[in-house]
Every structure is written in structure tokens, then in C-alpha cells.
Amino acid sequence: MTLMLHAGAEAIDYDGLRSIATPEPTPSHMPLPHHDLVEMVEYALGYYGHSVEQRQFGVTLDGGRFFGVLTLKSDYGDYSDVVGLANSHNKTSSIQICFGSVCFVCDNGAFRSDVVVRRKHTPGSKRALPGLIAEIIEPLKQQRITQHAMFERYKCTPLNDDRADQIIMQMFRRQIINCTRIPEVLEQWENPACDWGPKSVYRLFNGATWSLKPKVAERPALTQHLHELMDGLVEHVN
């Protein structure tokens, strides 16, 4: 799960989410109950064959802003696909939905994933939201298959230590990591915190994302730049 609460939000369960009062609408602003967003997304996921395995929710102390991550059941074993949600009652942010394997939702406003959809809280948007959610969830199955194939290519592309050193320096030159994170990525390459298999592009990718976790909120495009580097590496080696 990749929900970080550190800027004034606190964890909450689903029953607590349902108990939060939704402000009255105005002619131009129609706030969506936080739990309605969860229910609509979960319904669409289930309709298209996805099973939610874990939920994590957070709200600001006044209940005005909501953040959530849904972890989907996966057949792949060593990683999970996730759907991120965000909503507000106080006009501070739009309705937001994202999904990917690297999905980061933070109460300071960071929202990073492979796909991000945003909609304002207008009467028209609220009426259209169920259909919009269905449209973005429908292709998710194929996107999950494509993502798995990408990770399999990472796993099947071995790296020796010299080549890994070169790629870590490329991460630095492209400003994906700074100089203080070079030894962290190297440590994860040599002594990984999790079982990312033998020395390969997959192991180096996970070592880098492990090191980047504290910085993604400040620079949410980092993981996308990392993917671009790794994809290019796979193409070059193969």
C-alpha cells in the first residue's frame, strides 16, 4: 500500500468514512460523499473482474479531504496493482482516480500513477462520474497484463555489477536520485530488503523505487523517469 499520511490527515476505516457529513450543494459545487467514490470505484472494479484485497483510507481532521488506496488481488505474487482515490468537500481538490503498480497518494497533494483522472465537483460531473469510472476501469485488465509483461522483461534482463553501477550513475545524472541516495540504491542492489530475485533490471528497479519512496511526494514524476530509463536499458540489452 502506498498511502502516506503526514500533513494533517489521519487513518479511518470504512464505517468512519460513511459517518462523515457531506456539505450541502450549491448551484456550482456539488460535493461527492467520500464513501460514494469508494463504492462507485469498487463496484466498477468488481464488474470488470477485479477483486479488492485491501483498503486504506485517510481524511483530514475536519473530514474535508479524503485519500484512499485499494490494493487489487493479483495472480503475480511479487507485487500488487493498486487504485488510488482522492476527494474533497471544501473545494481544495477535484475528484481523482489513479491506478498502476506505483501508485502514491499523499495528504499533501501528491498523486502519482500510470493513469490519473480528475473531475471537478459540478452537478454535471457528478451525474457523469459512474460512467466515467466504468470507462477508465474497463481497460484496466489489459493494462495489468501489459504491466506484468513489462516486469517480466525486467526480470529476464540480467545485469552484472559493473552495468548496475553505470545505471545508478545514470539515475544520478538524470536527477532521478541525488548523491545521498546512490549508496542506498547500491545497498538495495547488493543486499535487497525484499526478495527481488537475482541481479537483473527488476532488482535494480525495485532497489531504486525503495530508495525513492520518501521523495515521491515532492517529485511525483520520479518513478515515470525511472521506468523510462529501465525500459531503454531492456531494449538496449535485448
Tab-separated table of C-alpha atoms in Angstrom:
chain	number	residue	atom	x	y	z
A	1	MET	CA	0.000	0.000	0.000
A	2	THR	CA	1.242	3.481	-0.833
A	3	LEU	CA	-0.854	5.909	1.190
A	4	MET	CA	1.217	8.368	3.201
A	5	LEU	CA	-0.429	10.491	5.902
A	6	HIS	CA	1.800	13.176	7.358
A	7	ALA	CA	0.288	16.583	6.523
A	8	GLY	CA	-2.658	16.721	8.910
A	9	ALA	CA	-4.628	13.615	7.926
A	10	GLU	CA	-5.392	10.518	9.959
A	11	ALA	CA	-6.330	6.941	9.132
A	12	ILE	CA	-10.004	5.994	9.101
A	13	ASP	CA	-11.987	2.839	8.378
A	14	TYR	CA	-14.912	2.494	6.004
A	15	ASP	CA	-17.584	2.885	8.698
A	16	GLY	CA	-15.902	6.079	9.845
A	17	LEU	CA	-15.847	7.301	6.274
A	18	ARG	CA	-19.608	6.799	5.965
A	19	SER	CA	-20.205	8.808	9.130
A	20	ILE	CA	-18.619	11.984	7.713
A	21	ALA	CA	-21.253	14.584	6.831
A	22	THR	CA	-21.240	15.951	3.291
A	23	PRO	CA	-21.830	19.726	2.911
A	24	GLU	CA	-24.954	20.925	1.154
A	25	PRO	CA	-24.502	21.533	-2.580
A	26	THR	CA	-24.572	24.914	-4.260
A	27	PRO	CA	-25.571	25.702	-7.871
A	28	SER	CA	-21.917	25.383	-8.966
A	29	HIS	CA	-20.416	22.963	-6.431
A	30	MET	CA	-21.836	19.542	-5.631
A	31	PRO	CA	-19.525	17.709	-3.204
A	32	LEU	CA	-19.393	13.949	-3.531
A	33	PRO	CA	-19.551	11.902	-0.300
A	34	HIS	CA	-16.181	10.233	0.213
A	35	HIS	CA	-17.724	6.799	0.647
A	36	ASP	CA	-19.704	7.210	-2.605
A	37	LEU	CA	-16.436	7.492	-4.539
A	38	VAL	CA	-15.166	4.305	-2.894
A	39	GLU	CA	-18.407	2.457	-3.612
A	40	MET	CA	-18.559	3.525	-7.269
A	41	VAL	CA	-14.948	2.530	-7.916
A	42	GLU	CA	-15.263	-0.790	-6.095
A	43	TYR	CA	-18.475	-1.596	-7.989
A	44	ALA	CA	-16.779	-0.910	-11.331
A	45	LEU	CA	-13.745	-2.962	-10.316
A	46	GLY	CA	-15.913	-5.911	-9.364
A	47	TYR	CA	-17.998	-5.627	-12.540
A	48	TYR	CA	-14.871	-5.897	-14.662
A	49	GLY	CA	-13.445	-8.822	-12.728
A	50	HIS	CA	-11.062	-7.166	-10.251
A	51	SER	CA	-11.102	-8.099	-6.569
A	52	VAL	CA	-10.132	-5.601	-3.856
A	53	GLU	CA	-7.857	-7.313	-1.356
A	54	GLN	CA	-7.004	-4.442	0.966
A	55	ARG	CA	-8.243	-0.911	1.653
A	56	GLN	CA	-6.514	2.024	3.293
A	57	PHE	CA	-8.239	5.352	3.869
A	58	GLY	CA	-7.325	8.689	5.394
A	59	VAL	CA	-9.087	12.006	5.973
A	60	THR	CA	-8.073	15.411	7.223
A	61	LEU	CA	-9.164	16.224	10.754
A	62	ASP	CA	-12.148	18.249	9.566
A	63	GLY	CA	-13.237	15.487	7.187
A	64	GLY	CA	-12.945	17.837	4.235
A	65	ARG	CA	-10.357	15.876	2.268
A	66	PHE	CA	-10.165	12.134	1.634
A	67	PHE	CA	-7.348	9.891	0.396
A	68	GLY	CA	-7.520	6.176	-0.304
A	69	VAL	CA	-5.672	3.245	-1.816
A	70	LEU	CA	-7.292	-0.019	-2.941
A	71	THR	CA	-4.948	-2.983	-3.401
A	72	LEU	CA	-6.187	-5.439	-6.007
A	73	LYS	CA	-5.856	-9.188	-5.763
A	74	SER	CA	-3.035	-10.284	-8.046
A	75	ASP	CA	-2.024	-13.605	-9.558
A	76	TYR	CA	1.562	-12.455	-9.960
A	77	GLY	CA	2.711	-12.898	-6.356
A	78	ASP	CA	5.591	-10.459	-6.021
A	79	TYR	CA	3.800	-7.133	-6.490
A	80	SER	CA	0.302	-5.672	-6.317
A	81	ASP	CA	-1.716	-3.432	-8.587
A	82	VAL	CA	-3.307	-0.503	-6.789
A	83	VAL	CA	-6.012	2.111	-7.332
A	84	GLY	CA	-5.656	5.495	-5.665
A	85	LEU	CA	-8.538	7.820	-4.767
A	86	ALA	CA	-8.832	11.411	-3.597
A	87	ASN	CA	-11.804	13.659	-2.944
A	88	SER	CA	-12.650	16.874	-1.128
A	89	HIS	CA	-15.702	18.591	0.313
A	90	ASN	CA	-14.066	22.011	0.608
A	91	LYS	CA	-13.103	22.856	-2.998
A	92	THR	CA	-9.404	22.209	-2.309
A	93	SER	CA	-9.093	19.425	-4.891
A	94	SER	CA	-11.005	17.626	-7.603
A	95	ILE	CA	-12.242	14.041	-7.618
A	96	GLN	CA	-9.164	11.983	-8.537
A	97	ILE	CA	-8.669	8.343	-9.509
A	98	CYS	CA	-5.375	6.714	-10.469
A	99	PHE	CA	-4.022	3.229	-10.937
A	100	GLY	CA	-0.746	1.469	-11.571
A	101	SER	CA	1.844	-0.591	-9.727
A	102	VAL	CA	3.497	2.560	-8.401
A	103	CYS	CA	0.566	4.499	-7.048
A	104	PHE	CA	1.320	7.203	-4.494
A	105	VAL	CA	-1.444	9.105	-2.715
A	106	CYS	CA	-0.428	11.607	-0.073
A	107	ASP	CA	-2.306	14.096	2.081
A	108	ASN	CA	-0.012	16.885	0.902
A	109	GLY	CA	-1.477	16.551	-2.591
A	110	ALA	CA	0.903	14.207	-4.447
A	111	PHE	CA	-0.930	11.859	-6.789
A	112	ARG	CA	1.253	9.650	-8.983
A	113	SER	CA	0.322	6.678	-11.115
A	114	ASP	CA	0.370	5.335	-14.645
A	115	VAL	CA	-3.129	6.777	-15.253
A	116	VAL	CA	-4.690	9.754	-13.453
A	117	VAL	CA	-8.236	11.081	-13.956
A	118	ARG	CA	-9.517	14.301	-12.367
A	119	ARG	CA	-13.037	15.768	-12.313
A	120	LYS	CA	-14.399	18.899	-10.642
A	121	HIS	CA	-17.347	18.766	-8.251
A	122	THR	CA	-20.011	20.107	-10.595
A	123	PRO	CA	-23.582	18.796	-10.960
A	124	GLY	CA	-22.760	17.520	-14.455
A	125	SER	CA	-19.589	15.798	-13.335
A	126	LYS	CA	-21.375	14.011	-10.517
A	127	ARG	CA	-24.001	12.639	-12.899
A	128	ALA	CA	-21.334	11.516	-15.363
A	129	LEU	CA	-18.955	10.039	-12.784
A	130	PRO	CA	-20.299	6.436	-12.691
A	131	GLY	CA	-19.974	6.174	-16.475
A	132	LEU	CA	-16.550	7.787	-16.417
A	133	ILE	CA	-15.330	5.357	-13.758
A	134	ALA	CA	-16.580	2.426	-15.839
A	135	GLU	CA	-14.720	3.781	-18.882
A	136	ILE	CA	-11.399	4.005	-17.049
A	137	ILE	CA	-11.770	0.668	-15.222
A	138	GLU	CA	-12.772	-1.332	-18.307
A	139	PRO	CA	-9.268	-1.293	-19.924
A	140	LEU	CA	-7.555	-1.953	-16.591
A	141	LYS	CA	-7.359	-5.709	-17.218
A	142	GLN	CA	-5.271	-5.208	-20.341
A	143	GLN	CA	-3.149	-2.587	-18.611
A	144	ARG	CA	-2.423	-5.039	-15.796
A	145	ILE	CA	-1.391	-7.646	-18.366
A	146	THR	CA	0.865	-5.142	-20.125
A	147	GLN	CA	2.428	-4.092	-16.838
A	148	HIS	CA	3.098	-7.712	-15.881
A	149	ALA	CA	4.775	-8.332	-19.246
A	150	MET	CA	6.985	-5.283	-18.647
A	151	PHE	CA	8.070	-6.587	-15.233
A	152	GLU	CA	8.756	-9.994	-16.737
A	153	ARG	CA	11.097	-8.332	-19.255
A	154	TYR	CA	12.834	-6.592	-16.356
A	155	LYS	CA	13.274	-9.948	-14.596
A	156	CYS	CA	14.614	-11.639	-17.722
A	157	THR	CA	17.268	-8.981	-18.306
A	158	PRO	CA	20.297	-9.838	-16.132
A	159	LEU	CA	22.769	-7.190	-15.032
A	160	ASN	CA	26.301	-7.540	-13.706
A	161	ASP	CA	27.695	-5.222	-11.046
A	162	ASP	CA	29.579	-3.008	-13.491
A	163	ARG	CA	26.480	-2.387	-15.591
A	164	ALA	CA	24.389	-1.742	-12.496
A	165	ASP	CA	26.940	0.843	-11.346
A	166	GLN	CA	26.616	2.609	-14.697
A	167	ILE	CA	22.819	2.679	-14.489
A	168	ILE	CA	22.882	4.020	-10.938
A	169	MET	CA	25.085	6.866	-12.171
A	170	GLN	CA	22.618	7.484	-14.997
A	171	MET	CA	19.886	7.791	-12.369
A	172	PHE	CA	22.018	10.462	-10.730
A	173	ARG	CA	22.767	12.297	-13.975
A	174	ARG	CA	19.069	12.322	-14.901
A	175	GLN	CA	18.257	13.637	-11.414
A	176	ILE	CA	16.139	10.617	-10.553
A	177	ILE	CA	18.244	10.192	-7.416
A	178	ASN	CA	20.604	12.607	-5.692
A	179	CYS	CA	24.099	11.842	-4.467
A	180	THR	CA	22.928	10.832	-0.983
A	181	ARG	CA	20.727	8.092	-2.469
A	182	ILE	CA	23.456	6.498	-4.570
A	183	PRO	CA	24.703	4.336	-1.651
A	184	GLU	CA	21.077	3.494	-0.721
A	185	VAL	CA	20.335	2.147	-4.204
A	186	LEU	CA	23.667	0.312	-4.236
A	187	GLU	CA	22.863	-1.268	-0.880
A	188	GLN	CA	19.480	-2.469	-2.182
A	189	TRP	CA	21.255	-3.898	-5.227
A	190	GLU	CA	23.723	-5.825	-3.087
A	191	ASN	CA	21.503	-6.621	-0.084
A	192	PRO	CA	17.864	-6.098	-1.081
A	193	ALA	CA	15.275	-5.514	1.612
A	194	CYS	CA	12.856	-7.849	-0.216
A	195	ASP	CA	13.245	-10.868	-2.462
A	196	TRP	CA	13.511	-9.252	-5.893
A	197	GLY	CA	15.246	-12.269	-7.382
A	198	PRO	CA	18.720	-12.495	-8.930
A	199	LYS	CA	20.636	-9.482	-10.185
A	200	SER	CA	18.525	-8.086	-13.011
A	201	VAL	CA	16.832	-4.921	-14.215
A	202	TYR	CA	13.880	-5.856	-11.994
A	203	ARG	CA	16.061	-5.989	-8.891
A	204	LEU	CA	17.688	-2.642	-9.681
A	205	PHE	CA	14.309	-1.050	-10.463
A	206	ASN	CA	12.884	-2.151	-7.120
A	207	GLY	CA	16.004	-1.075	-5.261
A	208	ALA	CA	15.649	2.396	-6.762
A	209	THR	CA	11.927	2.689	-6.008
A	210	TRP	CA	12.634	1.545	-2.442
A	211	SER	CA	15.071	4.407	-2.051
A	212	LEU	CA	12.775	6.921	-3.762
A	213	LYS	CA	9.741	6.403	-1.538
A	214	PRO	CA	10.418	9.423	0.716
A	215	LYS	CA	10.872	11.739	-2.301
A	216	VAL	CA	7.925	10.787	-4.494
A	217	ALA	CA	5.562	13.192	-2.729
A	218	GLU	CA	7.839	16.120	-3.592
A	219	ARG	CA	8.658	14.960	-7.137
A	220	PRO	CA	5.907	12.575	-8.298
A	221	ALA	CA	7.371	12.175	-11.822
A	222	LEU	CA	10.445	10.371	-10.491
A	223	THR	CA	9.017	6.892	-10.948
A	224	GLN	CA	7.993	7.669	-14.526
A	225	HIS	CA	11.549	8.793	-15.335
A	226	LEU	CA	12.851	5.622	-13.702
A	227	HIS	CA	10.564	3.478	-15.875
A	228	GLU	CA	11.824	5.280	-18.982
A	229	LEU	CA	15.418	4.566	-18.017
A	230	MET	CA	14.729	0.892	-17.313
A	231	ASP	CA	12.698	0.410	-20.483
A	232	GLY	CA	15.558	1.843	-22.511
A	233	LEU	CA	18.004	-0.429	-20.733
A	234	VAL	CA	15.917	-3.523	-21.530
A	235	GLU	CA	15.691	-2.525	-25.194
A	236	HIS	CA	19.449	-1.946	-25.375
A	237	VAL	CA	20.426	-5.203	-23.676
A	238	ASN	CA	17.965	-7.319	-25.663
